[in-house]
Amino acid sequence: MPAVLAEVLTTIDRLWPLEGAESWDAPGLVTGDPDATIARVLFAVDAVRGTVDEAIDARADLLIAHHPLLLRGVTTIAEDRYKGALLARLIRSGCALVAAHTNADVVERGTSAVLADRLGLLDLRPIVPGADPARGLGRVGRLAEPTTLGRLARLLAEILPPTATGVRVAGGYDDHVEIVALCGGAGDSLLSDPAVLAADVYITADLRHHPASEAREQALVGGGPALIDVSHWASEWLWLDAAAAEMRAAHPTLDVQVSELRTDPWDFQVVQ
Ligand SMILES: [Zn+2]
């Protein structure tokens, strides 16, 4: 039995409350009629040509993307721009689009929590707790068995879906690691957070030269974590399965699928 989009939106707001989103964010319904009937849902990290095609080819009625297609002000959705083209295609095909972004990062089963869970971290707490101390950005926890930085990076490479850029590490291969801080997606804003500085390693994505270099130099002076930089897409893709399971539990009659399409923008890397 299908559901009505408005009912699914109510579930989305229960699982990933919009009030938990960062002030700059734009989660929620991007396009779609709340009265529309929903039978099939596809989860993806990004609403891009590949995942929109996949949703429409699969006759999905709703695409739930982690990243908002529309984040900043727009003055046109003309179809000679890719966002306009995607929106027009979704609307003509009767497929709604919802973004669940930072509101899905902060919850107990959010992007960072799922990654932490896959690494087997214990005593999890947010790096930046919110009003509800169980919720917030990033996670810090303890490995059940201490390991080395190299082994942890190899474990990450096994857990994450393959990408061209793989797993990059700043620190010694044999460095001892037990306390792990992590933030799915771009987490350089947390580099100087006390919980990150107190960890043995900080795992995040999109680390650029200057933030990474400055963090490592400061670690030489005042202590600080090794760094592991992974694919932004890969670090958040793991969340999709958990999100889909929560959606199935709420709406057992819906057909809920997860896109396996790699929407990481990098296609290959030449190793020197
Ligand atoms: Zn992201």
CSV table of C-alpha atoms and ligand atoms in Angstrom, one decimal:
chain,number,residue,atom,x,y,z
A,1,MET,CA,0.0,0.0,0.0
A,2,PRO,CA,1.6,3.3,-1.0
A,3,ALA,CA,1.9,6.3,1.3
A,4,VAL,CA,1.2,9.9,0.7
A,5,LEU,CA,4.2,12.2,0.5
A,6,ALA,CA,3.0,14.3,3.4
A,7,GLU,CA,3.1,11.2,5.6
A,8,VAL,CA,6.6,10.4,4.5
A,9,LEU,CA,7.7,14.0,5.2
A,10,THR,CA,6.3,13.6,8.7
A,11,THR,CA,8.5,10.5,9.1
A,12,ILE,CA,11.5,12.3,7.7
A,13,ASP,CA,10.9,15.1,10.2
A,14,ARG,CA,10.7,12.6,13.1
A,15,LEU,CA,13.9,10.7,12.0
A,16,TRP,CA,15.8,13.8,11.1
A,17,PRO,CA,14.1,16.9,12.6
A,18,LEU,CA,14.6,20.0,10.5
A,19,GLU,CA,15.2,22.0,13.7
A,20,GLY,CA,18.5,20.1,14.1
A,21,ALA,CA,19.9,21.5,10.9
A,22,GLU,CA,22.6,24.1,10.8
A,23,SER,CA,21.4,27.7,10.2
A,24,TRP,CA,23.0,27.9,6.7
A,25,ASP,CA,21.5,24.6,5.6
A,26,ALA,CA,18.4,24.0,3.4
A,27,PRO,CA,17.0,20.5,4.1
A,28,GLY,CA,13.4,19.4,3.4
A,29,LEU,CA,11.2,19.1,0.4
A,30,VAL,CA,12.9,20.6,-2.7
A,31,THR,CA,10.2,19.6,-5.2
A,32,GLY,CA,7.1,17.5,-5.1
A,33,ASP,CA,3.4,17.6,-4.2
A,34,PRO,CA,2.7,16.7,-0.6
A,35,ASP,CA,-0.5,15.0,-1.8
A,36,ALA,CA,1.4,12.7,-4.2
A,37,THR,CA,1.3,9.0,-3.8
A,38,ILE,CA,4.7,7.4,-2.9
A,39,ALA,CA,5.3,3.7,-3.5
A,40,ARG,CA,9.1,3.6,-4.1
A,41,VAL,CA,11.9,5.7,-2.5
A,42,LEU,CA,15.5,5.9,-3.5
A,43,PHE,CA,18.3,7.2,-1.2
A,44,ALA,CA,21.4,8.8,-2.5
A,45,VAL,CA,24.2,11.1,-1.2
A,46,ASP,CA,23.8,13.5,-4.2
A,47,ALA,CA,21.0,14.6,-6.5
A,48,VAL,CA,23.0,14.5,-9.7
A,49,ARG,CA,22.3,13.3,-13.3
A,50,GLY,CA,23.2,9.7,-12.5
A,51,THR,CA,21.0,9.4,-9.4
A,52,VAL,CA,18.1,11.3,-10.8
A,53,ASP,CA,18.2,9.0,-13.9
A,54,GLU,CA,18.4,6.0,-11.6
A,55,ALA,CA,15.4,7.2,-9.6
A,56,ILE,CA,13.3,7.8,-12.7
A,57,ASP,CA,14.4,4.6,-14.4
A,58,ALA,CA,13.4,2.7,-11.2
A,59,ARG,CA,10.0,4.5,-11.2
A,60,ALA,CA,10.8,5.9,-7.8
A,61,ASP,CA,8.3,8.5,-6.6
A,62,LEU,CA,10.7,10.1,-4.1
A,63,LEU,CA,14.5,10.7,-4.2
A,64,ILE,CA,15.9,11.4,-0.8
A,65,ALA,CA,19.4,13.0,-1.2
A,66,HIS,CA,21.8,13.9,1.6
A,67,HIS,CA,23.0,17.0,-0.1
A,68,PRO,CA,20.5,19.8,-0.9
A,69,LEU,CA,20.3,20.5,-4.6
A,70,LEU,CA,19.3,24.0,-3.8
A,71,LEU,CA,21.4,25.5,-1.0
A,72,ARG,CA,21.9,29.1,-2.0
A,73,GLY,CA,19.5,31.6,-3.7
A,74,VAL,CA,18.5,30.8,-7.2
A,75,THR,CA,17.0,33.2,-9.8
A,76,THR,CA,16.4,30.6,-12.5
A,77,ILE,CA,15.6,26.9,-13.0
A,78,ALA,CA,16.2,27.2,-16.8
A,79,GLU,CA,17.1,23.8,-18.3
A,80,ASP,CA,20.4,25.0,-19.7
A,81,ARG,CA,21.7,24.9,-16.2
A,82,TYR,CA,22.1,21.5,-14.6
A,83,LYS,CA,20.0,22.2,-11.5
A,84,GLY,CA,17.1,23.4,-13.6
A,85,ALA,CA,17.5,20.4,-15.9
A,86,LEU,CA,17.4,18.0,-13.0
A,87,LEU,CA,14.4,19.7,-11.3
A,88,ALA,CA,12.5,19.8,-14.6
A,89,ARG,CA,13.2,16.1,-15.2
A,90,LEU,CA,12.1,15.2,-11.6
A,91,ILE,CA,8.9,17.2,-11.9
A,92,ARG,CA,8.0,15.8,-15.4
A,93,SER,CA,8.6,12.3,-14.1
A,94,GLY,CA,6.5,12.8,-11.0
A,95,CYS,CA,9.5,12.1,-8.7
A,96,ALA,CA,9.7,14.3,-5.5
A,97,LEU,CA,13.1,15.4,-4.1
A,98,VAL,CA,13.9,15.7,-0.4
A,99,ALA,CA,17.2,16.7,1.2
A,100,ALA,CA,18.2,15.3,4.7
A,101,HIS,CA,21.5,17.0,5.3
A,102,THR,CA,22.9,18.4,8.6
A,103,ASN,CA,19.6,17.5,10.3
A,104,ALA,CA,20.6,13.9,9.4
A,105,ASP,CA,24.2,14.4,10.5
A,106,VAL,CA,23.4,15.2,14.2
A,107,VAL,CA,21.0,12.5,15.2
A,108,GLU,CA,21.9,9.3,17.1
A,109,ARG,CA,21.9,7.3,13.8
A,110,GLY,CA,23.3,10.1,11.7
A,111,THR,CA,26.2,10.1,9.2
A,112,SER,CA,29.0,10.3,11.7
A,113,ALA,CA,27.4,7.9,14.1
A,114,VAL,CA,27.0,5.3,11.4
A,115,LEU,CA,30.6,5.6,10.4
A,116,ALA,CA,31.7,5.4,14.1
A,117,ASP,CA,29.5,2.3,14.5
A,118,ARG,CA,31.1,0.6,11.5
A,119,LEU,CA,34.6,1.2,13.1
A,120,GLY,CA,33.3,-0.4,16.3
A,121,LEU,CA,33.8,2.8,18.4
A,122,LEU,CA,32.6,2.6,22.0
A,123,ASP,CA,31.3,5.3,24.4
A,124,LEU,CA,30.3,7.5,21.5
A,125,ARG,CA,29.5,11.2,22.1
A,126,PRO,CA,29.1,14.1,19.7
A,127,ILE,CA,32.2,16.3,19.1
A,128,VAL,CA,29.8,19.3,19.3
A,129,PRO,CA,26.9,18.4,21.4
A,130,GLY,CA,23.5,20.1,20.8
A,131,ALA,CA,20.7,20.9,23.2
A,132,ASP,CA,20.2,17.2,23.4
A,133,PRO,CA,23.7,15.9,24.5
A,134,ALA,CA,23.2,12.7,22.5
A,135,ARG,CA,22.9,14.7,19.3
A,136,GLY,CA,25.4,16.9,17.6
A,137,LEU,CA,28.0,17.2,14.9
A,138,GLY,CA,30.8,14.6,14.6
A,139,ARG,CA,31.5,11.7,17.0
A,140,VAL,CA,34.3,10.8,19.3
A,141,GLY,CA,34.7,7.3,20.7
A,142,ARG,CA,37.2,4.6,21.8
A,143,LEU,CA,38.3,1.6,19.9
A,144,ALA,CA,37.6,-1.7,21.8
A,145,GLU,CA,41.2,-2.7,21.0
A,146,PRO,CA,43.8,0.0,20.4
A,147,THR,CA,45.5,-0.3,17.0
A,148,THR,CA,47.9,1.5,14.8
A,149,LEU,CA,47.2,4.4,12.5
A,150,GLY,CA,48.0,2.3,9.5
A,151,ARG,CA,45.7,-0.6,10.5
A,152,LEU,CA,42.9,1.9,11.2
A,153,ALA,CA,43.4,3.4,7.7
A,154,ARG,CA,43.3,-0.1,6.2
A,155,LEU,CA,40.1,-0.9,8.1
A,156,LEU,CA,38.5,2.3,6.8
A,157,ALA,CA,39.5,1.4,3.2
A,158,GLU,CA,37.7,-1.9,3.7
A,159,ILE,CA,34.5,-0.4,5.2
A,160,LEU,CA,34.1,2.5,2.8
A,161,PRO,CA,33.0,2.0,-0.8
A,162,PRO,CA,36.0,2.3,-3.2
A,163,THR,CA,36.9,5.8,-4.6
A,164,ALA,CA,39.7,7.1,-6.8
A,165,THR,CA,41.3,9.0,-4.0
A,166,GLY,CA,41.1,6.3,-1.4
A,167,VAL,CA,42.3,7.0,2.2
A,168,ARG,CA,45.1,9.6,2.9
A,169,VAL,CA,46.9,9.7,6.2
A,170,ALA,CA,49.0,12.3,8.0
A,171,GLY,CA,50.9,10.6,10.8
A,172,GLY,CA,53.1,7.6,11.4
A,173,TYR,CA,51.9,4.2,10.2
A,174,ASP,CA,52.7,2.6,13.6
A,175,ASP,CA,51.3,5.4,15.7
A,176,HIS,CA,49.1,4.2,18.5
A,177,VAL,CA,45.4,5.0,18.1
A,178,GLU,CA,42.6,4.4,20.6
A,179,ILE,CA,40.6,7.6,20.8
A,180,VAL,CA,39.0,8.3,17.4
A,181,ALA,CA,37.2,11.5,16.5
A,182,LEU,CA,35.4,11.7,13.2
A,183,CYS,CA,33.0,13.8,11.1
A,184,GLY,CA,31.4,12.5,7.9
A,185,GLY,CA,31.6,15.0,5.1
A,186,ALA,CA,33.7,18.1,5.2
A,187,GLY,CA,34.8,18.4,8.9
A,188,ASP,CA,37.7,20.8,8.8
A,189,SER,CA,35.7,23.3,10.9
A,190,LEU,CA,36.2,20.9,13.9
A,191,LEU,CA,40.0,20.6,13.6
A,192,SER,CA,40.6,22.8,16.6
A,193,ASP,CA,37.8,21.5,18.7
A,194,PRO,CA,39.1,20.3,22.2
A,195,ALA,CA,37.5,16.9,21.6
A,196,VAL,CA,39.3,16.5,18.3
A,197,LEU,CA,42.6,17.8,19.8
A,198,ALA,CA,42.4,15.2,22.6
A,199,ALA,CA,41.9,12.3,20.1
A,200,ASP,CA,44.6,10.1,18.7
A,201,VAL,CA,43.2,10.5,15.2
A,202,TYR,CA,40.6,12.7,13.4
A,203,ILE,CA,38.9,11.2,10.4
A,204,THR,CA,37.0,13.5,8.0
A,205,ALA,CA,36.8,14.4,4.3
A,206,ASP,CA,37.8,17.3,2.1
A,207,LEU,CA,40.9,18.3,4.1
A,208,ARG,CA,42.7,21.0,2.2
A,209,HIS,CA,46.4,21.9,2.4
A,210,HIS,CA,46.3,24.8,4.9
A,211,PRO,CA,43.8,23.5,7.5
A,212,ALA,CA,45.6,20.1,7.5
A,213,SER,CA,49.1,21.6,7.5
A,214,GLU,CA,48.3,24.0,10.3
A,215,ALA,CA,46.7,21.2,12.4
A,216,ARG,CA,49.7,19.0,12.0
A,217,GLU,CA,52.1,21.8,12.8
A,218,GLN,CA,50.1,22.8,15.9
A,219,ALA,CA,50.2,19.2,17.0
A,220,LEU,CA,54.0,19.3,17.0
A,221,VAL,CA,53.8,22.2,19.5
A,222,GLY,CA,50.7,21.5,21.7
A,223,GLY,CA,49.7,17.9,20.8
A,224,GLY,CA,46.9,16.9,18.4
A,225,PRO,CA,45.6,14.1,16.4
A,226,ALA,CA,46.9,12.3,13.3
A,227,LEU,CA,44.6,13.0,10.3
A,228,ILE,CA,42.8,10.6,8.0
A,229,ASP,CA,41.2,12.2,4.9
A,230,VAL,CA,38.6,10.1,3.0
A,231,SER,CA,36.2,10.7,0.2
A,232,HIS,CA,33.3,13.0,1.2
A,233,TRP,CA,30.8,10.9,-0.7
A,234,ALA,CA,32.1,7.6,0.7
A,235,SER,CA,32.1,8.9,4.3
A,236,GLU,CA,28.4,9.7,4.0
A,237,TRP,CA,27.3,6.9,1.7
A,238,LEU,CA,27.4,4.4,4.6
A,239,TRP,CA,24.6,6.3,6.2
A,240,LEU,CA,22.2,5.6,3.4
A,241,ASP,CA,21.6,1.9,4.5
A,242,ALA,CA,20.8,3.0,8.0
A,243,ALA,CA,18.5,5.7,6.8
A,244,ALA,CA,16.7,3.3,4.4
A,245,ALA,CA,16.3,0.8,7.2
A,246,GLU,CA,14.6,3.4,9.4
A,247,MET,CA,12.4,4.4,6.5
A,248,ARG,CA,11.3,0.8,5.9
A,249,ALA,CA,10.6,0.4,9.6
A,250,ALA,CA,8.3,3.4,9.5
A,251,HIS,CA,6.6,2.5,6.2
A,252,PRO,CA,6.9,-1.3,5.7
A,253,THR,CA,4.8,-1.2,2.5
A,254,LEU,CA,7.2,1.2,0.8
A,255,ASP,CA,9.8,-0.1,-1.6
A,256,VAL,CA,13.0,1.6,-0.3
A,257,GLN,CA,16.3,1.3,-2.2
A,258,VAL,CA,19.8,2.7,-1.8
A,259,SER,CA,21.7,4.0,-4.8
A,260,GLU,CA,25.0,2.2,-5.3
A,261,LEU,CA,26.1,4.8,-7.8
A,262,ARG,CA,29.5,6.5,-7.0
A,263,THR,CA,28.8,10.2,-7.1
A,264,ASP,CA,32.3,11.1,-5.8
A,265,PRO,CA,33.5,13.5,-8.5
A,266,TRP,CA,37.0,12.0,-8.8
A,267,ASP,CA,37.4,9.2,-11.4
A,268,PHE,CA,41.0,8.2,-11.2
A,269,GLN,CA,44.3,9.1,-9.6
A,270,VAL,CA,47.8,8.7,-10.8
A,271,VAL,CA,50.0,7.6,-7.9
A,272,GLN,CA,53.6,8.8,-8.2
B,1,ZN,ZN,28.3,16.0,2.7
